[in-house]
Amino acid sequence: MSIQTVATKPFPGQRPGTSGLRKKVSVFRQPSYLENFVQSVFDTLGDCAGKTLVLGGDGRYHNREAVQTILHMAAAHGFAKVLVGQGGILSTPAVSCVIRKHGALGGIVLSASHNPGGPDGDFGIKYNIAAGGPAPESVTEAIFHRTESISRYRISDAPAIDIDRIATSRIEQMDVEVIDPVADYAELMQRLFDFDAIKALFGSGFRMCFDGMHAVSGPYAKAILEGMLGAPAGTVINAVPLEDFGGHHPDPNPVNAAQLIAIMAEDDAPDFGAASDGDGDRNMIVGRKFEVTPSDSLAVLAANAAVAPGYRAGLKGIARSMPTSRAADRVAEALGIPCYETPTGWKFFGTLLDAGKATLCGEESYGTGSDHIREKDGLWAVLFWLNLLAVTGKSVQQLVDEHWARFGRNYYSRHDYEAVASEAANELMASLRIKLPTLAGRDLGHYVVDFADDFEYTDPVDGSVATQQGIRIVMTNGSRIVFRLSGTGTEGATLRVYLERYEADPTYHHLLTQQALAALILIAEQVGGITGWTGRARPTVIT
Ligand code: G1P
Ligand code: ZN
């Protein structure tokens, strides 16, 4: 067995997006494509002698092959040890947890998150740093620059090793330790939440449905909900991870988790419903006939954080991505703690969490998390809600209604226009940018524009600056329209239009969301010229 140096040529376009490098499986299967990227990561890291790497993925098609390739390249790069999830499986939050717990140099996550899988689906790879979170832009840019000039990669020619048995083996001088993907994560959850109270809740006949969406969180949910917390068998549905997620789109929103929504709409529906995505970092919370928007979920958890043992000491601050509704800001104000507004993408929360400025974070895209790790965490959010339901004895809807009555309601929706021609999407954004200086003070329907800009963020900890992070049109009464192009898609461009309206008066807290936002939807069309540029009369997905 020896280490081979293989000549290669750069592939264009290996720049990581919002969350790592995501491409079609067919792109990743080109000879040297994955190898080039991995070597560029390793070259960026430099000498890794004596260091540990964590490796795992969401089990999608190509996961197992990629794990073998990366193990053999890690051995050639001189790592001392790789901790790999059994079967190549580790959820994204579990990777973050394992990196932190074992003091690893970093980790590699193989996932395209909520994007579909299978031979015609998507694949992805992301590097996480020692703190456990996604590499910051300074690192991802360095990796990208390396991919542009790469001329060789190094790999051991040792045979494939068994990743299905919990054991330690060797490639060259490197130990490969196959670990239980759930154990470290479950132990962390047990420290954060009141497992006895949740056990008692299930013991009292409380019913729940967790939709694993045939993705990575199934085994975690089964072990924790049904195993440790005593939820009845069958609580977790679609629990077995499949390479193509059963042909579904593993994105926990009301459109893609239609089966769960149907179950929760029945007259004898369970008390609580939840779903997670491909790699286990997203969550959707559903009550009986009642969907909780992610922005509200963050605000409700923040307002009630003291119910969970891990958060009893209080929150240092809350952080949310710019397009996320401002419901959490009101809670932060009431608690007398800061609320940070960051660009889209979990990587922007890392410095705030590391510096102890924020405890809870959230994104409108079904992402919630805290300083317990450095990724968003689907099952964590579900356990937090279970803890809250157990301690208060209230229903999901009751908790949210009471929250709105106290803080007001931020009506919120995101309209996605998927697979739009990239040029048209870029021109739409460019023409909006040109209009920005003329918008302030203008009357638009019943609204008056307070200000309009292209969101720019200066990280309060390290001073790094991110520009062009989404166009905001903010009205004098706090309502907002945000236009952004997705950084995770693999086909053309995806335009996201985010709409938000604040309503203080409880008399108006139970309107249908799209109706409550109708005037803003019209303004978005008028100002953005969406139909003209995209040729689409309506969004592909509304959440
Ligand atoms: C999307 C979400 C964003 C999230 C990211 C990774 O990114 O909008 O909030 O952090 O997926 O899960 P986008 O496609 O909008 O760039
Ligand atoms: Zn995800």
PDB file of C-alpha atoms and ligand atoms in Angstrom, residues 19 22 58 92-93 111-115 250-252 277-282 376, ligand 2:
ATOM      1  CA  SER A  19     -23.407  26.104   2.429  1.00  0.00           C
ATOM      2  CA  ARG A  22     -23.248  21.653  -4.267  1.00  0.00           C
ATOM      3  CA  ASP A  58     -26.553  12.350   5.045  1.00  0.00           C
ATOM      4  CA  THR A  92     -24.768  17.914  10.021  1.00  0.00           C
ATOM      5  CA  PRO A  93     -25.448  18.820  13.678  1.00  0.00           C
ATOM      6  CA  SER A 111     -24.645  16.585   1.955  1.00  0.00           C
ATOM      7  CA  ALA A 112     -26.695  18.745  -0.322  1.00  0.00           C
ATOM      8  CA  SER A 113     -29.053  19.321   2.617  1.00  0.00           C
ATOM      9  CA  HIS A 114     -32.649  19.586   1.432  1.00  0.00           C
ATOM     10  CA  ASN A 115     -31.845  19.191  -2.278  1.00  0.00           C
ATOM     11  CA  PRO A 250     -36.215  16.172   1.823  1.00  0.00           C
ATOM     12  CA  ASP A 251     -37.153  19.708   2.776  1.00  0.00           C
ATOM     13  CA  PRO A 252     -39.315  20.097   5.873  1.00  0.00           C
ATOM     14  CA  ASP A 277     -34.382  17.667   6.221  1.00  0.00           C
ATOM     15  CA  GLY A 278     -31.806  15.625   4.284  1.00  0.00           C
ATOM     16  CA  ASP A 279     -28.910  16.248   6.663  1.00  0.00           C
ATOM     17  CA  GLY A 280     -30.903  16.817   9.861  1.00  0.00           C
ATOM     18  CA  ASP A 281     -30.215  20.491  10.455  1.00  0.00           C
ATOM     19  CA  ARG A 282     -33.623  21.916   9.524  1.00  0.00           C
ATOM     20  CA  LYS A 376     -28.485  24.620  12.963  1.00  0.00           C
TER      21      LYS A 376
HETATM   22 ZN    ZN B   2     -29.867  20.890   5.784  1.00  0.00          ZN
END
